[in-house]
PDB file of C-alpha atoms in Angstrom:
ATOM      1  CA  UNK A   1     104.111 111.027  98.791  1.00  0.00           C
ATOM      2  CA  UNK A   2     102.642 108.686  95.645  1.00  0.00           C
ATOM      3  CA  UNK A   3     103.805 110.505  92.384  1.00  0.00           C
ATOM      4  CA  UNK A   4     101.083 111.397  89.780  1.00  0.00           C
ATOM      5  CA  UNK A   5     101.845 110.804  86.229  1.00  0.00           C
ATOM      6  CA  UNK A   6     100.442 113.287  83.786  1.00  0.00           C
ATOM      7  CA  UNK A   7      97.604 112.379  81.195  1.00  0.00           C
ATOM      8  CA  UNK A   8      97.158 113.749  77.736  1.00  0.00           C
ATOM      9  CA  UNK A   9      94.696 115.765  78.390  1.00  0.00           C
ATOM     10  CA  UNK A  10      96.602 117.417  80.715  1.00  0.00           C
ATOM     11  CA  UNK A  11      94.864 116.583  83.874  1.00  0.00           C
ATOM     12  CA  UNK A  12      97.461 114.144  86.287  1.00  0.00           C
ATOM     13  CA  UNK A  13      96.720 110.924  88.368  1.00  0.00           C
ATOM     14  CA  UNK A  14      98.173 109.224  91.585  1.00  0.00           C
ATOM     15  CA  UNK A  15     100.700 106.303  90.168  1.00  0.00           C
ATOM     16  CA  UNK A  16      99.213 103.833  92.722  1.00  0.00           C
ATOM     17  CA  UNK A  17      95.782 103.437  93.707  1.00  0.00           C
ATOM     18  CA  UNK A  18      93.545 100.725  95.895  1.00  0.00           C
ATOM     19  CA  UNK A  19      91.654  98.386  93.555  1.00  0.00           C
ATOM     20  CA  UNK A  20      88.123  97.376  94.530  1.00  0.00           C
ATOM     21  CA  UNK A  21      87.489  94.320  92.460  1.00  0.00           C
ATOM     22  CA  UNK A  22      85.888  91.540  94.681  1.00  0.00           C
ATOM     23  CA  UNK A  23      85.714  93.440  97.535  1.00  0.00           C
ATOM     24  CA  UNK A  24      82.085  92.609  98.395  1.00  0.00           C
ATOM     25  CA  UNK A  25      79.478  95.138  99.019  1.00  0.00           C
ATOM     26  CA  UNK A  26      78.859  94.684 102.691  1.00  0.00           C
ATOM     27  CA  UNK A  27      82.642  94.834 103.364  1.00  0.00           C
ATOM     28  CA  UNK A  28      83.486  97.172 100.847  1.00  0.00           C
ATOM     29  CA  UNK A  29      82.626 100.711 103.113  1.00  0.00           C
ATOM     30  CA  UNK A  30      85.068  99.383 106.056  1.00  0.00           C
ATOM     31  CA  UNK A  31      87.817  98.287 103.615  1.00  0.00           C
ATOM     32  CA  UNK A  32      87.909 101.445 101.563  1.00  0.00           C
ATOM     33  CA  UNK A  33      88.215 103.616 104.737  1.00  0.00           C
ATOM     34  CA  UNK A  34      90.791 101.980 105.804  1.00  0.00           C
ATOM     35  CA  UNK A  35      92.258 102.252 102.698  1.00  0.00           C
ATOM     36  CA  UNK A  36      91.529 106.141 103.045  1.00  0.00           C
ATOM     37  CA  UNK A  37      93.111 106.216 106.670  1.00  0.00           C
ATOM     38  CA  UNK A  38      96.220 104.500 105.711  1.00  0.00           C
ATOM     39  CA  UNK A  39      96.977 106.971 102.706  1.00  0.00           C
ATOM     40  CA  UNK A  40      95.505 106.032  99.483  1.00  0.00           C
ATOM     41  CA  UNK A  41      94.031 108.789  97.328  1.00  0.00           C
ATOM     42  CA  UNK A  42      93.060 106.890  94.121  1.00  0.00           C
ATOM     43  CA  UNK A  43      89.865 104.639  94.428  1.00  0.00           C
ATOM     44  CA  UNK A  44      89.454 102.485  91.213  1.00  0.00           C
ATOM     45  CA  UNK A  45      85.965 100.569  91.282  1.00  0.00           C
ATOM     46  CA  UNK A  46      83.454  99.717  88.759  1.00  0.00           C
ATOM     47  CA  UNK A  47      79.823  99.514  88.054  1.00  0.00           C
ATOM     48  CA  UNK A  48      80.697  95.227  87.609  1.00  0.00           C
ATOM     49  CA  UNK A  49      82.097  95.491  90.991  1.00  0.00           C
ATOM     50  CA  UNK A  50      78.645  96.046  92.857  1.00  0.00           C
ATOM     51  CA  UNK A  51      80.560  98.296  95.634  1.00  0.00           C
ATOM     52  CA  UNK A  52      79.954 101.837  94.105  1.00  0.00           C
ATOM     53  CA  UNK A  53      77.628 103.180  96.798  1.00  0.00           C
ATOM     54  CA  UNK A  54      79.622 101.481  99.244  1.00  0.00           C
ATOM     55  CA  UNK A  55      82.836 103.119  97.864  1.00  0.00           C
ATOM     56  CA  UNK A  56      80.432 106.360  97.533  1.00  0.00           C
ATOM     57  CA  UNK A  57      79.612 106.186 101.314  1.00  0.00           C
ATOM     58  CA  UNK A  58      83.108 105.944 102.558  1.00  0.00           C
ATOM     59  CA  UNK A  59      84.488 108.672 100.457  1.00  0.00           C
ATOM     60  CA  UNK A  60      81.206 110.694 101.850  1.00  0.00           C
ATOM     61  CA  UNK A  61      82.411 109.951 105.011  1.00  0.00           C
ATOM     62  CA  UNK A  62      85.825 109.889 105.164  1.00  0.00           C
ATOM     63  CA  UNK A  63      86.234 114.140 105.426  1.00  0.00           C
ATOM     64  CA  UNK A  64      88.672 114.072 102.903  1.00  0.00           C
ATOM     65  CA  UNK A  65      88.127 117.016 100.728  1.00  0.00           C
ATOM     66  CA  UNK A  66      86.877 115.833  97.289  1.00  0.00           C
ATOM     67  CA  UNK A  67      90.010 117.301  95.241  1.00  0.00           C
ATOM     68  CA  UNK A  68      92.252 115.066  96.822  1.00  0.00           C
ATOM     69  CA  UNK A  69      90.617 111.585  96.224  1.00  0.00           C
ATOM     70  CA  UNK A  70      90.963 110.674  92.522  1.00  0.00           C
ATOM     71  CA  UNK A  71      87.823 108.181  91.739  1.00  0.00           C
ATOM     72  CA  UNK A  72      87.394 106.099  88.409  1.00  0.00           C
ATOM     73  CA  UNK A  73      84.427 103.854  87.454  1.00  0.00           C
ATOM     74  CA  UNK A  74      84.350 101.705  84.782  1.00  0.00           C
ATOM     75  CA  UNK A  75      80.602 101.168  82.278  1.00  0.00           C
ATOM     76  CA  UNK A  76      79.688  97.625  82.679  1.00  0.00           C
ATOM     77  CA  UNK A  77      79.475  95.563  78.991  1.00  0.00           C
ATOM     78  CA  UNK A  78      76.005  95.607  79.090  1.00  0.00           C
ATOM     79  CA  UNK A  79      75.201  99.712  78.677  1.00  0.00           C
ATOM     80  CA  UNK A  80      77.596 100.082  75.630  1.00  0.00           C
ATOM     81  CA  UNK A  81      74.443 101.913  73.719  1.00  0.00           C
ATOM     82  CA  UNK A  82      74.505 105.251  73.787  1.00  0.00           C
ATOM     83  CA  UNK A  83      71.694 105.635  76.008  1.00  0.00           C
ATOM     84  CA  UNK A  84      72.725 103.494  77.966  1.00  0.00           C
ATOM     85  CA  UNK A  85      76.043 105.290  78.202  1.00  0.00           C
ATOM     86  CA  UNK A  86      74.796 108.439  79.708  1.00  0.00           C
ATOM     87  CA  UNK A  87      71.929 106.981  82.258  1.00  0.00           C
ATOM     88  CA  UNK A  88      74.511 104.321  83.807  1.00  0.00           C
ATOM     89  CA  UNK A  89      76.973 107.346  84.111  1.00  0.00           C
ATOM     90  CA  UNK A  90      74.442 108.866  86.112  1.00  0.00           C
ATOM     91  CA  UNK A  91      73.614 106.328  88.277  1.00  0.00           C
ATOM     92  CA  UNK A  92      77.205 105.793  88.930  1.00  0.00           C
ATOM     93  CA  UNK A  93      77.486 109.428  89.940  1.00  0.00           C
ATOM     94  CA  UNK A  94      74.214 109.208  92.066  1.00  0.00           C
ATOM     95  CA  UNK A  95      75.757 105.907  93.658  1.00  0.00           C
ATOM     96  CA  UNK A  96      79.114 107.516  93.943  1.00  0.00           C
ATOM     97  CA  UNK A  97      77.295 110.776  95.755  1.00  0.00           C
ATOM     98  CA  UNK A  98      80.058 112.476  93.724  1.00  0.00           C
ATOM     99  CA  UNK A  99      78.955 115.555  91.296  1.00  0.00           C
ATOM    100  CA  UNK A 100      81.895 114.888  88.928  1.00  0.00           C
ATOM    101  CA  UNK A 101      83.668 111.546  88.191  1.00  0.00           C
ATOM    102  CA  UNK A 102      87.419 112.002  87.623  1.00  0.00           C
ATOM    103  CA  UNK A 103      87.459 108.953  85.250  1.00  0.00           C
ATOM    104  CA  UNK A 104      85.152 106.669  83.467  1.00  0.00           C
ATOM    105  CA  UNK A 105      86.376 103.734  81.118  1.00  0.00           C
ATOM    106  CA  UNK A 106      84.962 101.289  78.926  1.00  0.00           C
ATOM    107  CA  UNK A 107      85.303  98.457  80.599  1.00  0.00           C
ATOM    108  CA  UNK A 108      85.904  95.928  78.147  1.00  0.00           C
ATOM    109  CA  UNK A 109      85.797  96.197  74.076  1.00  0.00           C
ATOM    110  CA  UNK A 110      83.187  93.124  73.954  1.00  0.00           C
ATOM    111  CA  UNK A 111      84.010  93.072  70.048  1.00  0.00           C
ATOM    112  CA  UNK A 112      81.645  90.208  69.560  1.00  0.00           C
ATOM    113  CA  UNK A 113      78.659  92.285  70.798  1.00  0.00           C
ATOM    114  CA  UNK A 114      76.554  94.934  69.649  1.00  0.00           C
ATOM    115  CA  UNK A 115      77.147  93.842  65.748  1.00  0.00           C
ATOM    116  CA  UNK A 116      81.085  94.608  67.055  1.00  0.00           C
ATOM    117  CA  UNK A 117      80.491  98.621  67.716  1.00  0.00           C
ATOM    118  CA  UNK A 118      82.146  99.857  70.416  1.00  0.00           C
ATOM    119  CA  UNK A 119      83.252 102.884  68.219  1.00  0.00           C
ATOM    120  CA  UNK A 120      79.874 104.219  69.370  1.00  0.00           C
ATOM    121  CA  UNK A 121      80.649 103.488  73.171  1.00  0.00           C
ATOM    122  CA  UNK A 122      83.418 106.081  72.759  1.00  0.00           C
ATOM    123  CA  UNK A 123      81.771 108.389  71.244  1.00  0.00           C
ATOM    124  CA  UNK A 124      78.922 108.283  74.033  1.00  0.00           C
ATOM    125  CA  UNK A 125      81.699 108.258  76.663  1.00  0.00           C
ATOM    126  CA  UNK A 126      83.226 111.861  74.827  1.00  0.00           C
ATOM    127  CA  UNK A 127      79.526 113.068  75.214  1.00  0.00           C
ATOM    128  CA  UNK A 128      80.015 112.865  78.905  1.00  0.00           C
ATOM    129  CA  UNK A 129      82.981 115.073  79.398  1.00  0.00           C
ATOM    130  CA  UNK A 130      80.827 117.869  77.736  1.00  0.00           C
ATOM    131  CA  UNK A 131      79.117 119.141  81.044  1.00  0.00           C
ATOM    132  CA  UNK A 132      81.693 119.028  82.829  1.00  0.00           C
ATOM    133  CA  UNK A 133      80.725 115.649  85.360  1.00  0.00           C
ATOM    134  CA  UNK A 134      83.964 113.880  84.054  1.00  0.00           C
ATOM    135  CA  UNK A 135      86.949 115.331  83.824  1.00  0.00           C
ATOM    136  CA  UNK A 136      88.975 112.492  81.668  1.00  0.00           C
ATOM    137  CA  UNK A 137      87.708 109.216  79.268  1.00  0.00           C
ATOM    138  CA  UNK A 138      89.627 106.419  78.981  1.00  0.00           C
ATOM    139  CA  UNK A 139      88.947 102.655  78.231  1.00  0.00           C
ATOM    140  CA  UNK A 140      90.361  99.173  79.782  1.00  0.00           C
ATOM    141  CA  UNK A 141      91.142  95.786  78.151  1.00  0.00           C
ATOM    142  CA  UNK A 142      91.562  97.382  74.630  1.00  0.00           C
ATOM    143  CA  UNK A 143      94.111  95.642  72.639  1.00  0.00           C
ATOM    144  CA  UNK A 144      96.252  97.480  69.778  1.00  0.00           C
ATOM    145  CA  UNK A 145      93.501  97.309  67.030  1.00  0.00           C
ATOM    146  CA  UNK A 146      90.589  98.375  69.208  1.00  0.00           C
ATOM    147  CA  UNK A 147      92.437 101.351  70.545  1.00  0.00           C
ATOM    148  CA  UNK A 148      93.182 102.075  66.375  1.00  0.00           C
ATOM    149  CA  UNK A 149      89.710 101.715  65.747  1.00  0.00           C
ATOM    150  CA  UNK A 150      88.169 104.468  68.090  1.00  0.00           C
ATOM    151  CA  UNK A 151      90.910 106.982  67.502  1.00  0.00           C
ATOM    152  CA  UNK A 152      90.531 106.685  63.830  1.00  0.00           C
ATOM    153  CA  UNK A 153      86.553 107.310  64.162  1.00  0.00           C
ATOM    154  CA  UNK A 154      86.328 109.877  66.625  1.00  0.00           C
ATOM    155  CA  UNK A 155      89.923 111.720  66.222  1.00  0.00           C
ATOM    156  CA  UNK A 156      89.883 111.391  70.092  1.00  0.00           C
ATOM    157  CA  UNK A 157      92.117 109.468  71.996  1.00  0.00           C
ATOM    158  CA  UNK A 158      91.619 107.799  75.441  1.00  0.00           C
ATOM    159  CA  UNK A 159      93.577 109.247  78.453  1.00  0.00           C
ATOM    160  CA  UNK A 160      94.861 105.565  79.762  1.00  0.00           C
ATOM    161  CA  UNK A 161      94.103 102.100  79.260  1.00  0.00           C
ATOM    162  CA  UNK A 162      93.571  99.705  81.973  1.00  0.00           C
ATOM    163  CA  UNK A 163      95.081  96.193  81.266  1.00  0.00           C
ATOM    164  CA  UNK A 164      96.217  92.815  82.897  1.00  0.00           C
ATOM    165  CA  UNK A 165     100.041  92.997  83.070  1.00  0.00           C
ATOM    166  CA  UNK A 166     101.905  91.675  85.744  1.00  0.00           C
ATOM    167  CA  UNK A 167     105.481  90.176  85.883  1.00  0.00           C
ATOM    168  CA  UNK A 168     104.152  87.004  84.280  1.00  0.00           C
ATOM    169  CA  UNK A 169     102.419  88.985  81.414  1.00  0.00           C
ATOM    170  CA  UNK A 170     103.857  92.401  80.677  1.00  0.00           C
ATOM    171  CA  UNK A 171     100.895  92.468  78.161  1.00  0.00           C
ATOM    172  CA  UNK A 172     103.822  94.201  75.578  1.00  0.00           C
ATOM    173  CA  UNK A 173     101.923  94.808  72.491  1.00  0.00           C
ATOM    174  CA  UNK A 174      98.917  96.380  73.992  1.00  0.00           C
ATOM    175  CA  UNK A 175     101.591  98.642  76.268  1.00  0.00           C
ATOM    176  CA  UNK A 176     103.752  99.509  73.376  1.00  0.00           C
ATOM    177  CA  UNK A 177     100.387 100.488  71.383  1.00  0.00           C
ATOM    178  CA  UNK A 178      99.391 102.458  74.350  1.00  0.00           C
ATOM    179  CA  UNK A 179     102.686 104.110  74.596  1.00  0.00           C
ATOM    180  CA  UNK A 180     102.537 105.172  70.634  1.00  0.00           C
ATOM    181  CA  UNK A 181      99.618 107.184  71.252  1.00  0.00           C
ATOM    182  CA  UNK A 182     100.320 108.575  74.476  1.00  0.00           C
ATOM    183  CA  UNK A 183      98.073 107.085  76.628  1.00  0.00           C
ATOM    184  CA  UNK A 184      98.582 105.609  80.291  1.00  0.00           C
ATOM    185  CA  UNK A 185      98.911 102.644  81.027  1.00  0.00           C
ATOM    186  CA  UNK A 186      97.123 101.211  84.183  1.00  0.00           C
ATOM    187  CA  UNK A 187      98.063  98.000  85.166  1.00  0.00           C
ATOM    188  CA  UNK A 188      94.907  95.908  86.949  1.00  0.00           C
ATOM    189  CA  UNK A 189      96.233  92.058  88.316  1.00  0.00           C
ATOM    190  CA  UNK A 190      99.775  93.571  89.521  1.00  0.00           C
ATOM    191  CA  UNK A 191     100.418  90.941  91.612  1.00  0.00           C
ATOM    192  CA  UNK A 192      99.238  88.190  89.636  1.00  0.00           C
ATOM    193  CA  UNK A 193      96.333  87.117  91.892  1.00  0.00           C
ATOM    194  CA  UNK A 194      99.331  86.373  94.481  1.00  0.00           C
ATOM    195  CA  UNK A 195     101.082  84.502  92.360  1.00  0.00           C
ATOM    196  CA  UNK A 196     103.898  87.204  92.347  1.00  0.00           C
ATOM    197  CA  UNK A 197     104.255  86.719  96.384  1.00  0.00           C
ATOM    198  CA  UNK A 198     105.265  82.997  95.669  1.00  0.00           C
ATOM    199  CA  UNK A 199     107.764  83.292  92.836  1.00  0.00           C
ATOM    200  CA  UNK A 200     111.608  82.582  93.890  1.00  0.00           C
ATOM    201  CA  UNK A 201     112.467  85.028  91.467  1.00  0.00           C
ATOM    202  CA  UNK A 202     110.828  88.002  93.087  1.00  0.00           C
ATOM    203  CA  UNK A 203     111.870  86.517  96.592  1.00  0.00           C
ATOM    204  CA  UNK A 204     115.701  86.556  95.787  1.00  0.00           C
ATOM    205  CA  UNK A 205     114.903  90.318  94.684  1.00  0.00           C
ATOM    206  CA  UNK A 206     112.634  90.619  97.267  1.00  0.00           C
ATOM    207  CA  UNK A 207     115.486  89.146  99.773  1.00  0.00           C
ATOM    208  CA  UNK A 208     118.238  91.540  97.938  1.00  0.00           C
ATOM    209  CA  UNK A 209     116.662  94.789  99.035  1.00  0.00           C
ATOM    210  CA  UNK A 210     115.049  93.351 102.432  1.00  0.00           C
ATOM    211  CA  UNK A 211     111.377  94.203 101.290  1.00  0.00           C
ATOM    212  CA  UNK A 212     108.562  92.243 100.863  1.00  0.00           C
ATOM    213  CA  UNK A 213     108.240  90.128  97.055  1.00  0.00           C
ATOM    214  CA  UNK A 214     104.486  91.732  96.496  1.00  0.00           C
ATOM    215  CA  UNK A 215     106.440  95.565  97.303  1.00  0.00           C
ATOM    216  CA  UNK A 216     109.466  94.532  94.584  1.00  0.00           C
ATOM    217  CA  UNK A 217     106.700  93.713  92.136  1.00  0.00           C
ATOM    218  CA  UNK A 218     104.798  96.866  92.942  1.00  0.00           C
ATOM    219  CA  UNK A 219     108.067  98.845  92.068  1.00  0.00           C
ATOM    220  CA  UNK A 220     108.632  97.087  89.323  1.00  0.00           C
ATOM    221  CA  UNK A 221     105.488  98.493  88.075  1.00  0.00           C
ATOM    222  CA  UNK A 222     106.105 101.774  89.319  1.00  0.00           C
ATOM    223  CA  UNK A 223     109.527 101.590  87.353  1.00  0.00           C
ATOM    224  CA  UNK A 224     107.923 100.745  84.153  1.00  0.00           C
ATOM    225  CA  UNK A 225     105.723 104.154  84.483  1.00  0.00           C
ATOM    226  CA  UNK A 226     102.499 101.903  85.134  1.00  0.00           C
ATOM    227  CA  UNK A 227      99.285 102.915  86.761  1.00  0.00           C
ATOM    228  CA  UNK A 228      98.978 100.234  89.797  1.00  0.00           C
ATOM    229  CA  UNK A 229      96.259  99.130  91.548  1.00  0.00           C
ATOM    230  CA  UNK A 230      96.943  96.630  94.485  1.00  0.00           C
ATOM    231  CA  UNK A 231      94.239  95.200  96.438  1.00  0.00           C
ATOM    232  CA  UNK A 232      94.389  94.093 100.147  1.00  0.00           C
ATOM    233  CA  UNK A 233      91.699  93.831 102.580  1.00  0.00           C
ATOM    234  CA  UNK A 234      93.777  93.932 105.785  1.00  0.00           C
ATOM    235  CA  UNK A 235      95.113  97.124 107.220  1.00  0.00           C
ATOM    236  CA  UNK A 236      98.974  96.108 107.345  1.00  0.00           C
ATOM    237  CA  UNK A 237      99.161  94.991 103.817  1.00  0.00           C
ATOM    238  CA  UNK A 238      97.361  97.973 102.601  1.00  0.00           C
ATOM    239  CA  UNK A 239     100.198 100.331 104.383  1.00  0.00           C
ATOM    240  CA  UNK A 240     103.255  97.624 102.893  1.00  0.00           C
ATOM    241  CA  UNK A 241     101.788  98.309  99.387  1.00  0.00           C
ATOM    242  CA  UNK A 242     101.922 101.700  99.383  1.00  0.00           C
ATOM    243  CA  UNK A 243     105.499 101.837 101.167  1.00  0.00           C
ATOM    244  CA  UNK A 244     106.924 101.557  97.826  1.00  0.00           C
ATOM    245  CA  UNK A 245     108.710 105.051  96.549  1.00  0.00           C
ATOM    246  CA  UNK A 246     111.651 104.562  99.321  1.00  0.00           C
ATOM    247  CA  UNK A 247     113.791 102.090  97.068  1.00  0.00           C
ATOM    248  CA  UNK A 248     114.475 101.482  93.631  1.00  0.00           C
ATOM    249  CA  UNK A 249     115.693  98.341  91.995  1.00  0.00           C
ATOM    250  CA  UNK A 250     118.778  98.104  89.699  1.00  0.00           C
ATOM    251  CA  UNK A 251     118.752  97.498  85.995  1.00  0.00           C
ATOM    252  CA  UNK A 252     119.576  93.892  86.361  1.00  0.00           C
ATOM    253  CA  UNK A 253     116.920  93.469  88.809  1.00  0.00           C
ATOM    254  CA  UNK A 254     114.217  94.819  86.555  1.00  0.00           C
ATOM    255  CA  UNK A 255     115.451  92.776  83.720  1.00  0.00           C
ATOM    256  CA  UNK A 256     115.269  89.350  86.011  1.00  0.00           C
ATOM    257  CA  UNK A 257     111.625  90.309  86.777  1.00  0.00           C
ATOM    258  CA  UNK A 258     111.163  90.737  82.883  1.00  0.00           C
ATOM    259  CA  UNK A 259     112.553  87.662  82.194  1.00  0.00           C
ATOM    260  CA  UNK A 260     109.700  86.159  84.362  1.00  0.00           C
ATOM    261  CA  UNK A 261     107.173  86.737  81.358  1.00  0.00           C
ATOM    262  CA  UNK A 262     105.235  84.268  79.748  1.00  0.00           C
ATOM    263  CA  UNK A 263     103.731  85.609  76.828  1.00  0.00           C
ATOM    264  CA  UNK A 264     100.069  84.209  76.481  1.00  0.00           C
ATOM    265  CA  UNK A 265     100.602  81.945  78.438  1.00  0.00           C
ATOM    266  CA  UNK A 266     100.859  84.231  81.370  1.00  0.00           C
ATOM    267  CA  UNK A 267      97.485  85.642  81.007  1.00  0.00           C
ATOM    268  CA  UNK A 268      95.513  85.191  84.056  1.00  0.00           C
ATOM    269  CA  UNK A 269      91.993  87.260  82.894  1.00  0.00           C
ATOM    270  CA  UNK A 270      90.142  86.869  79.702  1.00  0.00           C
ATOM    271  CA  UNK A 271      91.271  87.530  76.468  1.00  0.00           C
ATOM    272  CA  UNK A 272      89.868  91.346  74.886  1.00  0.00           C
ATOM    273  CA  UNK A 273      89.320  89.213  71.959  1.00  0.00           C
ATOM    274  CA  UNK A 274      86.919  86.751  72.600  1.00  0.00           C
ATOM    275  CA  UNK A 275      85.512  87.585  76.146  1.00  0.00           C
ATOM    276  CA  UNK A 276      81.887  88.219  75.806  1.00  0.00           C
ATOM    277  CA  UNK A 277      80.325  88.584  79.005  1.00  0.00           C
ATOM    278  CA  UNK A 278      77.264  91.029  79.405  1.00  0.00           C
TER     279      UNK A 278
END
């Protein structure tokens, strides 16, 4: 059974989910069935990921009743006006072939576009939980300030926020500024893009409780109270990632894996800062 951690706005979410960035379109129906079959609940995709209808289609056809799949989208840099907002919503619903979205984020802050407003794109995004087609708001990539900046304008806070951490960037100051106001933290990258599956570190750990390294670094997420989102497009690793809620690791364990942080320098995505992509 995947725990759910509760959000503050009362509504709760499965701890782990299956991540859908670069799974391509034409495999992305087969992949998130299987993903379906093997146990996952929690679909996280994107409207930058090209697979929505393809995600839509497989949750259509999985016969899975709707309340027990958890779905999140995320509104591509490009639609940060407000009109822009609420028809891309819609098309991600239509795409989706979902009547209500259980969470939609900003994707990324994009602070150097759109004369720096994204205080706007929140405010469009709390329009959309007014009719009741999404349940929750949150936002992804926001670092300390931009998370400041939209609760100060709109008195509204987001319910998580998506961001890269993994054992070689625990991302701290955007976590702890997370943490001060309550909201989730969802961890995208877990396993470093692999990296994490190489690392002697997480191998001795790995060797210590005779799992796998990429399972240790899962629970080390799951530890830390983080959101998680492994991907895997092959059957048996799908099932190994989610066969993580049977062990725990020690104290000293956890604090090795810490230990494996790099600051900055262990940032694998953009920075929130700069990146500008739309």
């Amino acid at each position: 059974m995947i725990p759910t951690v509760t959000l503050n706005d009362g509504t709760s979410i499965p701890q782990l989910g299956f991540g859908t960035f670069q799974v391509p379109p034409e495999s992305a129906v087969e992949t998130v069935s299987t993903a379906l079959e093997v146990g996952f609940r929690h679909i996280d995709t994107a409207q930058g990921y090209q697979n929505e209808a393809e995600v839509g289609e497989a949750i259509a056809n999985s016969g899975i009743a709707r309340d027990e799949v958890y779905v999140t989208s995320k509104l591509t840099n490009s639609m940060h006006r407000r009109d822009d907002v609420l028809r891309s919503f819609d098309e991600t619903l239509e795409k989706l072939r979902l009547d209500r979205l259980d969470l939609f984020l900003i994707h990324w802050p994009v602070p150097t576009q759109f004369d720096g407003d994204f205080e706007s794109t929140w405010k469009a995004m709390l329009e959309l939980l007014e009719d009741g087609r999404l349940t929750s708001a949150g936002v992804s990539n926001f670092e300390p300030d931009h998370l400041q900046r939209i609760i100060d304008d709109s008195g509204v806070t987001p319910v998580v926020n998506q961001i890269e951490a993994h054992p070689f960037f625990r991302n701290d100051a955007a976590r702890a500024a997370s943490h001060e106001h309550a909201i989730a933290v969802e961890a995208w990258g877990p396993l470093a893009k692999g990296e994490a599956l190489k690392d002697e570190v997480l191998q001795g750990i790995a060797a210590e409780v005779e799992r796998e390294a990429s399972q240790v670094t899962l629970r080390w997420h799951i530890q830390r109270g983080d959101i998680v989102f492994p991907k895997s497009m092959h059957r048996d690793r799908m099932t190994e990632n989610l066969a993580v809620f049977d062990f725990e690791l020690t104290d000293e364990q956890m604090q090795r894996i810490d230990a494996l942080d790099k600051g900055e320098d262990g940032r694998q995505g953009p920075n929130p800062n700069t990146f500008d992509r739309v």
